[in-house]
PDB file of C-alpha atoms in Angstrom:
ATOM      1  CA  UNK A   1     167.742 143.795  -3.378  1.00 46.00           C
ATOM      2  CA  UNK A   2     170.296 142.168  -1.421  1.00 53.00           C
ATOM      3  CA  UNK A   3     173.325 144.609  -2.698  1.00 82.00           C
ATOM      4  CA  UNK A   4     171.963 147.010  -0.002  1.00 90.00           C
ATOM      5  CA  UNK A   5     173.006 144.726   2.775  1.00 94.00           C
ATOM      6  CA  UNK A   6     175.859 142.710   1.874  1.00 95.00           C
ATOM      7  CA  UNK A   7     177.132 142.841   5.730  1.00 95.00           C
ATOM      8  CA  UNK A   8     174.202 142.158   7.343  1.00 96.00           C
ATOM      9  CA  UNK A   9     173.874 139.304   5.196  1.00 95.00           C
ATOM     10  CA  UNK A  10     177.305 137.806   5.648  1.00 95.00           C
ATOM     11  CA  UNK A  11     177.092 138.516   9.452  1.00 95.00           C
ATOM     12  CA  UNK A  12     173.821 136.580   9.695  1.00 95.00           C
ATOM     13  CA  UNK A  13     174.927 133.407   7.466  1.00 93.00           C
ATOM     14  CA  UNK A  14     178.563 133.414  10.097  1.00 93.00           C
ATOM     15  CA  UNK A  15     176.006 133.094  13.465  1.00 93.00           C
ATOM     16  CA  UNK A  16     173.649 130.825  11.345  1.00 88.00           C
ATOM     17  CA  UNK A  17     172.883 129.502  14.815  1.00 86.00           C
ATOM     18  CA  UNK A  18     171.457 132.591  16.452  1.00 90.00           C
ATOM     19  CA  UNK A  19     167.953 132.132  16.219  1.00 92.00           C
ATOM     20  CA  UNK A  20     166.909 135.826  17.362  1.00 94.00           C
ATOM     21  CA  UNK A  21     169.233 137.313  14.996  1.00 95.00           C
ATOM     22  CA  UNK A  22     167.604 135.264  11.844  1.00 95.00           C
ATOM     23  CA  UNK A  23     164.146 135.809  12.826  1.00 95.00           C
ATOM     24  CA  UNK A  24     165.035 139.153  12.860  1.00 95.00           C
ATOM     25  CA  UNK A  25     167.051 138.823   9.494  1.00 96.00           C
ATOM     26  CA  UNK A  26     163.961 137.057   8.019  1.00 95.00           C
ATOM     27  CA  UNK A  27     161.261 140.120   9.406  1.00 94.00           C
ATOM     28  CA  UNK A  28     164.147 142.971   7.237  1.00 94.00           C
ATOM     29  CA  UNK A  29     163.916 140.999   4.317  1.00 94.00           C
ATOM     30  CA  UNK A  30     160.665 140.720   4.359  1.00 94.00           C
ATOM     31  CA  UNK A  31     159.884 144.365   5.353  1.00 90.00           C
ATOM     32  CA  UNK A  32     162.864 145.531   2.752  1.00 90.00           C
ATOM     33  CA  UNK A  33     161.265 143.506  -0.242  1.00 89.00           C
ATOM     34  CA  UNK A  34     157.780 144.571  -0.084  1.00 88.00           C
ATOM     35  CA  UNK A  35     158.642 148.542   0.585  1.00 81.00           C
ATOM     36  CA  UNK A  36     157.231 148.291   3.874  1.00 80.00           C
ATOM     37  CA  UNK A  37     158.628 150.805   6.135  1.00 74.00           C
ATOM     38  CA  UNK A  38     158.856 148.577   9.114  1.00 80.00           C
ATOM     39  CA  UNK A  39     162.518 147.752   7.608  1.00 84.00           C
ATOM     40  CA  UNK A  40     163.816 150.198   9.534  1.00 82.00           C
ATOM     41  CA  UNK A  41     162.795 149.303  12.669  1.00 83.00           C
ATOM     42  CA  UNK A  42     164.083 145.620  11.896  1.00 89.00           C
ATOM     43  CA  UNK A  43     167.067 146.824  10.564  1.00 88.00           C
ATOM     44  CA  UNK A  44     167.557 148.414  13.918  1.00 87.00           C
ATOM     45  CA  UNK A  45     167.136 145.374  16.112  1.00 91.00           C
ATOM     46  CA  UNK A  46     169.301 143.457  13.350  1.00 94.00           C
ATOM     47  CA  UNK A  47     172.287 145.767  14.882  1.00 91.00           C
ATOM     48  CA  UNK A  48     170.508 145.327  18.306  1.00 91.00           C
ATOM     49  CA  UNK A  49     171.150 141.668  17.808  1.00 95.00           C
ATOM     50  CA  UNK A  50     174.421 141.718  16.714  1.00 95.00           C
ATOM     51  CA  UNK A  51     175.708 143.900  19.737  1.00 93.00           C
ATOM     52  CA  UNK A  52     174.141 141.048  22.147  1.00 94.00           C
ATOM     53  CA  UNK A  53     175.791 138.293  20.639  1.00 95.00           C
ATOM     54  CA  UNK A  54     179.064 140.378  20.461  1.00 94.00           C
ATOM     55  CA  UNK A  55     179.518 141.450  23.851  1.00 94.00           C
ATOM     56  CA  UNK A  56     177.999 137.898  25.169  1.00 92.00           C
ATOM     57  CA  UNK A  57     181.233 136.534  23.383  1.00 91.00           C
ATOM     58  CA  UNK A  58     183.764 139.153  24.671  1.00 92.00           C
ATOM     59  CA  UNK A  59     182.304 140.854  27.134  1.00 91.00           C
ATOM     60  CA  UNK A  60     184.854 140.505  30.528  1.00 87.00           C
ATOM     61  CA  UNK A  61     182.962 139.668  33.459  1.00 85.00           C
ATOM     62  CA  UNK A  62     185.097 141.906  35.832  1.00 87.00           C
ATOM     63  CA  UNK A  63     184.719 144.673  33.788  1.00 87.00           C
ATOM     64  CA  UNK A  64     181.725 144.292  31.958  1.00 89.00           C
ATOM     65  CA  UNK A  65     180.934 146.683  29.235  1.00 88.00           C
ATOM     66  CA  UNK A  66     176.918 145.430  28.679  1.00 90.00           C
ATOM     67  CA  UNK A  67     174.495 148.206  29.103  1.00 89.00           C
ATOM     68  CA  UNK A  68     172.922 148.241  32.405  1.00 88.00           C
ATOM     69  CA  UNK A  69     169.869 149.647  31.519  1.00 89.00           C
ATOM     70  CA  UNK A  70     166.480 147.419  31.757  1.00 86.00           C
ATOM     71  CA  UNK A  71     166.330 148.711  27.948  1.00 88.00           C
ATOM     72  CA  UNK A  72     169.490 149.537  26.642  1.00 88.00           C
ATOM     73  CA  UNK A  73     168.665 152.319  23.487  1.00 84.00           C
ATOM     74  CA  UNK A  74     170.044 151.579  20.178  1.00 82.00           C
ATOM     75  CA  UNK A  75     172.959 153.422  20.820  1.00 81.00           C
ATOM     76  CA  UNK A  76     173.912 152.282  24.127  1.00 85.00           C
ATOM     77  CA  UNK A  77     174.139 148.949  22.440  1.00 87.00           C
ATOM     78  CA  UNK A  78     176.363 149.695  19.742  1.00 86.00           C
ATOM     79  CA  UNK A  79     178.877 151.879  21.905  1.00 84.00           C
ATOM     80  CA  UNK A  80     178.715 149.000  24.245  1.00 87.00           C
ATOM     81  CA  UNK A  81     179.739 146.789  21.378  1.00 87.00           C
ATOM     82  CA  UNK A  82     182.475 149.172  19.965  1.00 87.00           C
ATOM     83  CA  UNK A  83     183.788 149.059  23.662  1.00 86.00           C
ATOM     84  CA  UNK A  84     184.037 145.060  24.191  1.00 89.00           C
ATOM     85  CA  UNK A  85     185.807 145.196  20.466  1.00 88.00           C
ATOM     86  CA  UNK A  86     188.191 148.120  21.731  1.00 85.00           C
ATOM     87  CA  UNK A  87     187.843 149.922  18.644  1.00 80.00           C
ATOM     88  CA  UNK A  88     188.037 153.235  20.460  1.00 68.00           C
ATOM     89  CA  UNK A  89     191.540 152.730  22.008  1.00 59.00           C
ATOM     90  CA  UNK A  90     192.981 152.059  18.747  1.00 56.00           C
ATOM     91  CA  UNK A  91     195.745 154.744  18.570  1.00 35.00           C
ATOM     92  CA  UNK A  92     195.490 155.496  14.315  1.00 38.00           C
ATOM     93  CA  UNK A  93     193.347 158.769  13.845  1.00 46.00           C
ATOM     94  CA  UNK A  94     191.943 157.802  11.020  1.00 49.00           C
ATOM     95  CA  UNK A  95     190.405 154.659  12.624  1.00 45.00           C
ATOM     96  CA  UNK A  96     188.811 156.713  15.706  1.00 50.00           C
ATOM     97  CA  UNK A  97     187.364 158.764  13.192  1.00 60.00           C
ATOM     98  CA  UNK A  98     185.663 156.214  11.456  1.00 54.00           C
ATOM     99  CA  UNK A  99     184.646 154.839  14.660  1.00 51.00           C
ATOM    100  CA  UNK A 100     183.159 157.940  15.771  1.00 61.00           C
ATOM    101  CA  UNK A 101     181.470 158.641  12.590  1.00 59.00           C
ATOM    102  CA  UNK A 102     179.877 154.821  12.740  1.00 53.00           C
ATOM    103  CA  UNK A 103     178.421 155.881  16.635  1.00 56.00           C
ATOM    104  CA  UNK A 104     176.641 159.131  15.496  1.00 64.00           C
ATOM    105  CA  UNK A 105     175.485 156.843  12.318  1.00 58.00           C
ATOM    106  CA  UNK A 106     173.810 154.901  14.577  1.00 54.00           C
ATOM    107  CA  UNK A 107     172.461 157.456  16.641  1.00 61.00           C
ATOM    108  CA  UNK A 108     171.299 159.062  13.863  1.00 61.00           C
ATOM    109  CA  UNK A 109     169.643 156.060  13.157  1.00 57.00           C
ATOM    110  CA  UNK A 110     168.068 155.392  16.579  1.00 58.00           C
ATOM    111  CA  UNK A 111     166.495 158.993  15.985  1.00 67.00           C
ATOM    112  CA  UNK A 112     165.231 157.969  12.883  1.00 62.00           C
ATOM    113  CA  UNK A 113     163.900 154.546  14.146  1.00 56.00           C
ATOM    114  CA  UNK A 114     162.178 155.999  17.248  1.00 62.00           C
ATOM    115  CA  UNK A 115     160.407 159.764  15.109  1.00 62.00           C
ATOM    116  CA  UNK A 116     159.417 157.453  11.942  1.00 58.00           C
ATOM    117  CA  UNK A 117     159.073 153.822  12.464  1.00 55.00           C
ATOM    118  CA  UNK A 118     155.896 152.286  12.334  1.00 53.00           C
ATOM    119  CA  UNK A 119     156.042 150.688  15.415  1.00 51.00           C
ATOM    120  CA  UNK A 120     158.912 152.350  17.479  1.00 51.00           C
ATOM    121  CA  UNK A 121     158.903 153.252  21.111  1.00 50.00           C
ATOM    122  CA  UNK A 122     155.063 154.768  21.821  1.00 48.00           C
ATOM    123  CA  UNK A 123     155.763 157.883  19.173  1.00 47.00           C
ATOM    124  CA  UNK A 124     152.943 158.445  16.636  1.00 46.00           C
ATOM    125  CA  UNK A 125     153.248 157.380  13.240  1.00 48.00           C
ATOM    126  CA  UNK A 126     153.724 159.230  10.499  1.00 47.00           C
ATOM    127  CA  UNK A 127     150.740 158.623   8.224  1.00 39.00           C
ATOM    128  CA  UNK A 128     152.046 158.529   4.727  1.00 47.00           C
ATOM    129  CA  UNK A 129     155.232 155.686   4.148  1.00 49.00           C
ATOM    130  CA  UNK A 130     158.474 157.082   4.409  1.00 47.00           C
ATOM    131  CA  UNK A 131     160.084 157.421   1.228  1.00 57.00           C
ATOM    132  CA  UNK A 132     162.486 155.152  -0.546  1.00 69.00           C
ATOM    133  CA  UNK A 133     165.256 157.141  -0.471  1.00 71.00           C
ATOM    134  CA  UNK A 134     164.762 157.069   3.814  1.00 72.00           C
ATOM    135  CA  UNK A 135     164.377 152.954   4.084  1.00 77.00           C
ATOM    136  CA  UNK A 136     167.639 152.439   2.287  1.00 81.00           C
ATOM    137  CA  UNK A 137     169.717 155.120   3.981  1.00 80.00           C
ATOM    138  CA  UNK A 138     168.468 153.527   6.942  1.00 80.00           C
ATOM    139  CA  UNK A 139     169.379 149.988   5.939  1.00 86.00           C
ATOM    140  CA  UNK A 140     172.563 151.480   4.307  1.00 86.00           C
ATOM    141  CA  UNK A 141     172.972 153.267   8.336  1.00 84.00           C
ATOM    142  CA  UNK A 142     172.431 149.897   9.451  1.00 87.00           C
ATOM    143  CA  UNK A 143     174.655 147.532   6.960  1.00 90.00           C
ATOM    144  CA  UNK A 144     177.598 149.981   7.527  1.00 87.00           C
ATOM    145  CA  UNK A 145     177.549 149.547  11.170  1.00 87.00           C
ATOM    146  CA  UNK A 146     177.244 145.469  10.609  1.00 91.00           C
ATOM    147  CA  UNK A 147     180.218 145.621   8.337  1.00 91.00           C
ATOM    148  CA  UNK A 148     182.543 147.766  10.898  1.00 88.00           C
ATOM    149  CA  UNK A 149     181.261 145.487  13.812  1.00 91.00           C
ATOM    150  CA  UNK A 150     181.572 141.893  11.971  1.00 93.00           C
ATOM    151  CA  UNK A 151     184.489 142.853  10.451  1.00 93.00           C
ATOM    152  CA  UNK A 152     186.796 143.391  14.191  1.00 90.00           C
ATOM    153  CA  UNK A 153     185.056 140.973  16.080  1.00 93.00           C
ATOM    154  CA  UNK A 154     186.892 138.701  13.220  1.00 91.00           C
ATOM    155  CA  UNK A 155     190.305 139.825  14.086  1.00 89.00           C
ATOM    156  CA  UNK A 156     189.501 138.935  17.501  1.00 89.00           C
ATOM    157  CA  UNK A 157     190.616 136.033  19.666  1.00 84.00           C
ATOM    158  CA  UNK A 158     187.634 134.228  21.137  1.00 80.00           C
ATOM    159  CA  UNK A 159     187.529 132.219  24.067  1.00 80.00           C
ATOM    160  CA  UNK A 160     186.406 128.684  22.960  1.00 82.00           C
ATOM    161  CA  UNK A 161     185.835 127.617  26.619  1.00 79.00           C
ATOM    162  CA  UNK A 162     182.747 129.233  26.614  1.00 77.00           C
ATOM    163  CA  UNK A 163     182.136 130.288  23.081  1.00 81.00           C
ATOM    164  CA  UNK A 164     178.833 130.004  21.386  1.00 80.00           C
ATOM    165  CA  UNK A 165     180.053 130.283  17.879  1.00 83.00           C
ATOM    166  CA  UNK A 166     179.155 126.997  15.449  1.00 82.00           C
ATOM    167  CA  UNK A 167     181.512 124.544  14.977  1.00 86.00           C
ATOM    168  CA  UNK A 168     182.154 125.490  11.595  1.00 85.00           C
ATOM    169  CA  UNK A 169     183.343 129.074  12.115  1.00 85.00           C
ATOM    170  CA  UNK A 170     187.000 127.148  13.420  1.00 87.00           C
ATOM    171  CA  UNK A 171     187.619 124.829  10.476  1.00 89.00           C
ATOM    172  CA  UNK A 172     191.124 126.169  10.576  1.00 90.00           C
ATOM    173  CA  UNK A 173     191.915 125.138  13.751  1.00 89.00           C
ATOM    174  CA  UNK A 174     189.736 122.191  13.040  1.00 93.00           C
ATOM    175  CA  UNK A 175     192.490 120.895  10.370  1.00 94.00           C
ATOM    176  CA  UNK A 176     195.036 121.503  12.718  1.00 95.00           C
ATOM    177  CA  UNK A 177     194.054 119.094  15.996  1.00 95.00           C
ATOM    178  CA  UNK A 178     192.899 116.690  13.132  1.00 94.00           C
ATOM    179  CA  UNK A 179     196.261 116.331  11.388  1.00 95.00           C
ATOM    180  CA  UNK A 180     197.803 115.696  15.027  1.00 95.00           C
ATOM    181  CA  UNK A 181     195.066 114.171  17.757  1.00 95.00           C
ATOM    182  CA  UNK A 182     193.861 110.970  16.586  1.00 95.00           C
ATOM    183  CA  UNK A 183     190.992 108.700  18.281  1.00 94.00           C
ATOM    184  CA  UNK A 184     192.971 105.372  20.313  1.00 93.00           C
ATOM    185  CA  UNK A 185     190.251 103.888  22.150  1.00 94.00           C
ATOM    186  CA  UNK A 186     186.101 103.759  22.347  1.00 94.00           C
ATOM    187  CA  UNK A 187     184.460 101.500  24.627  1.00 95.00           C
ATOM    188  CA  UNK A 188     180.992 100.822  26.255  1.00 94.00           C
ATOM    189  CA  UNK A 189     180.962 102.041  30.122  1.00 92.00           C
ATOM    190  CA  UNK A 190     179.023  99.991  32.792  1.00 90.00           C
ATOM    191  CA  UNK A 191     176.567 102.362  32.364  1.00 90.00           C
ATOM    192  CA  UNK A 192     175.751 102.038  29.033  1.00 90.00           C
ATOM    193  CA  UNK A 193     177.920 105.679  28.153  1.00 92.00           C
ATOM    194  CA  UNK A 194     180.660 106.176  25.768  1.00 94.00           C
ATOM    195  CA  UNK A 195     183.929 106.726  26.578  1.00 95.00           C
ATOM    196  CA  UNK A 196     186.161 108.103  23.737  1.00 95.00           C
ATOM    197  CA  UNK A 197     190.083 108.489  24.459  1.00 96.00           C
ATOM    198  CA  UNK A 198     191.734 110.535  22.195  1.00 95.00           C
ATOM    199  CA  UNK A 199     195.559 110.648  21.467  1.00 95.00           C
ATOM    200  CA  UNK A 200     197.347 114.132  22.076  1.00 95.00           C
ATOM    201  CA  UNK A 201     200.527 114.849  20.136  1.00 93.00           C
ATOM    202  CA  UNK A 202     204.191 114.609  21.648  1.00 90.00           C
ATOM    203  CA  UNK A 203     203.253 112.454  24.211  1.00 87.00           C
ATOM    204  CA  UNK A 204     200.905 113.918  26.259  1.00 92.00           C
ATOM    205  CA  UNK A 205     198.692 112.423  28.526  1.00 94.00           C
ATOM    206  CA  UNK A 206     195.512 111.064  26.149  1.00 94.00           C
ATOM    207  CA  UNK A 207     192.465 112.671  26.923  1.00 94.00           C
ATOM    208  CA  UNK A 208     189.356 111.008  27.882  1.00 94.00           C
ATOM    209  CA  UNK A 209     185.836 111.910  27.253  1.00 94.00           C
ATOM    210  CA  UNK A 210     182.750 110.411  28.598  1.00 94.00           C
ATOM    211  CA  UNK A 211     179.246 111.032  26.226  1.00 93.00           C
ATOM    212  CA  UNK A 212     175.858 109.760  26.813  1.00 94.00           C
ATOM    213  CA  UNK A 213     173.644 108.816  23.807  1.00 94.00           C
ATOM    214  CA  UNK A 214     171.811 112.282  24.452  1.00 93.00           C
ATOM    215  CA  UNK A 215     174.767 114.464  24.260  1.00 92.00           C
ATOM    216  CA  UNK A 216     175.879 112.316  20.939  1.00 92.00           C
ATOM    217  CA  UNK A 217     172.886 112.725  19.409  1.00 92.00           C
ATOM    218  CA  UNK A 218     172.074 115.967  20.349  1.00 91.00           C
ATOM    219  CA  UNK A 219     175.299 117.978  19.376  1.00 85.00           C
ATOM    220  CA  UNK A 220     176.214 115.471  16.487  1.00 89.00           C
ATOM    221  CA  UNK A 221     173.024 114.154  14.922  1.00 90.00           C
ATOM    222  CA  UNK A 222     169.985 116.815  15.626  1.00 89.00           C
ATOM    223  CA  UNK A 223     167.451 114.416  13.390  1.00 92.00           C
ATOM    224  CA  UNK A 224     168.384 111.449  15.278  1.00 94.00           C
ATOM    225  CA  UNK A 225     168.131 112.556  18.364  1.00 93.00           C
ATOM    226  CA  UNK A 226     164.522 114.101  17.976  1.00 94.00           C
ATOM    227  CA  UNK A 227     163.933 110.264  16.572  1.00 93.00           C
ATOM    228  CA  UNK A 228     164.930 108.667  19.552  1.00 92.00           C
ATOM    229  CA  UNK A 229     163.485 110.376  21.639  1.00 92.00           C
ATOM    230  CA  UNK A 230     159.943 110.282  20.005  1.00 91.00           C
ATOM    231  CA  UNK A 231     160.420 106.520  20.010  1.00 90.00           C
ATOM    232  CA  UNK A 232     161.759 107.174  23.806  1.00 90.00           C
ATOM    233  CA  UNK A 233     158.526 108.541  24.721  1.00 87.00           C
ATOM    234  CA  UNK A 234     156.585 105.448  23.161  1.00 73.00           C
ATOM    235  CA  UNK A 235     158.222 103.097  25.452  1.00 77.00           C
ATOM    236  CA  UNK A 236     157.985 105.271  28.465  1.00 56.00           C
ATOM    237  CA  UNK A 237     153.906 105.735  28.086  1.00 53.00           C
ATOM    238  CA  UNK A 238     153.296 102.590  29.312  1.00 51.00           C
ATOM    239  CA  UNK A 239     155.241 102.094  31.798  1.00 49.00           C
ATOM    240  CA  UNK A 240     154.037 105.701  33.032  1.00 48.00           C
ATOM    241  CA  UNK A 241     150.348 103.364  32.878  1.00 47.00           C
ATOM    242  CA  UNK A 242     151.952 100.708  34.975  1.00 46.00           C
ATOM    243  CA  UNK A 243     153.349 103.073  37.494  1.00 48.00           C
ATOM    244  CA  UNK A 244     150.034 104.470  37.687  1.00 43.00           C
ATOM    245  CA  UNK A 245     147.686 101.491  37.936  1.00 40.00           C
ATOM    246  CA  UNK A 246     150.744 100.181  40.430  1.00 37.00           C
ATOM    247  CA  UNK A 247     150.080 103.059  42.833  1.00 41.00           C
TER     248      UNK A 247
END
């Protein structure tokens, strides 16, 4: 079953760190699997999804290209996203073309979402399920506008100041500041934090970074920070009693 949407399923595993998006993901499987035609509708918010966490990551705050609608339609959201990725200014005919052809997909879509999904915006349902031949060309609709969105935000240059991409997704540039930073000094501050200076090639000024044990645990070791702070909570109850009998 999964042949029929080979980008939506790469797209989700790259953000595996958008929880939205893989609720969502986990809803269209489910939907797709058991015939149900609800897949359509999650299919839908899939590329609704997408769109978001596109323009979030490109989007230019002076010029901002997010729909300004309480709720954006399907539509507005994916022309939104094909503006932020700038794949209508790209000068090769054959490209605006395909770009074109993707938007009325996806309006074509909407229409389809919003006459015959089960639970789309306040129209009736139709009371028989929509045929098989109408779920897939509507995940197809949807996988095809996945792949052309996925695919150029890739070729893009993100900003990692504010990015909200997993580490992972930068291994590249990962192996790069690893073959030429290297860790000089970590020490215990006064107040109990952890100060990390790291070496900088060429001899730059080394960097220094202060963490406390919750930022260490939390972006490094998820597990172990839930751990401490369960046994965190322990030792705070009764003190919380002391404080309390105290007053």
């Amino acid at each position: 079953m999964s042949d029929w949407y080979p980008a939506i399923r790469e797209c989700c595993a790259y953000w595996n760190e958008a929880t939205m998006l893989h609720q969502t993901f986990q809803s269209f499987e489910s939907d797709f699997n058991s015939e149900n035609d609800a897949c359509i509708d999650s299919a839908k918010s899939i590329v609704e999804c997408i769109c978001q966490i596109i323009i979030d990551e490109l989007d230019n705050p002076a010029n901002p290209e997010r729909p300004k609608e309480a709720n954006p339609s399907f539509t507005k959201w994916v022309s939104s996203g094909v503006k932020v990725l700038k794949l209508g200014r790209i000068a090769d005919a054959h490209v605006r073309d395909l770009v074109s052809g993707h938007s009325k997909l996806a309006e074509a879509l909407g229409k389809l979402r919003n006459n015959c999904g089960p639970v789309s915006h306040g129209k009736p349902a139709f009371l028989d399920r929509l045929s098989q031949h109408h779920r897939r060309a509507g995940v197809l609709a949807a996988d095809a506008i996945v792949a052309l969105l996925h695919q150029a935000y890739l070729k893009t240059e993100r900003n990692l100041s504010h990015t909200r991409e997993p580490y992972d997704n930068f291994s590249t540039r990962h192996k790069v500041l690893d073959k030429n930073c290297a860790f000089l000094e970590a020490k215990i501050d006064e107040d109990g934090s952890l100060v990390v200076t790291v070496a900088l090639p060429d001899g730059a000024d080394p960097l220094s970074v202060k963490v406390l044990v919750s930022e260490f645990l939390f972006h490094l070791e998820r597990p172990g920070y839930i751990e401490a702070f369960n046994a965190s909570l322990g030792v705070q109850e009764p003190d919380s009693r002391r404080n309390r009998r105290a007053a």
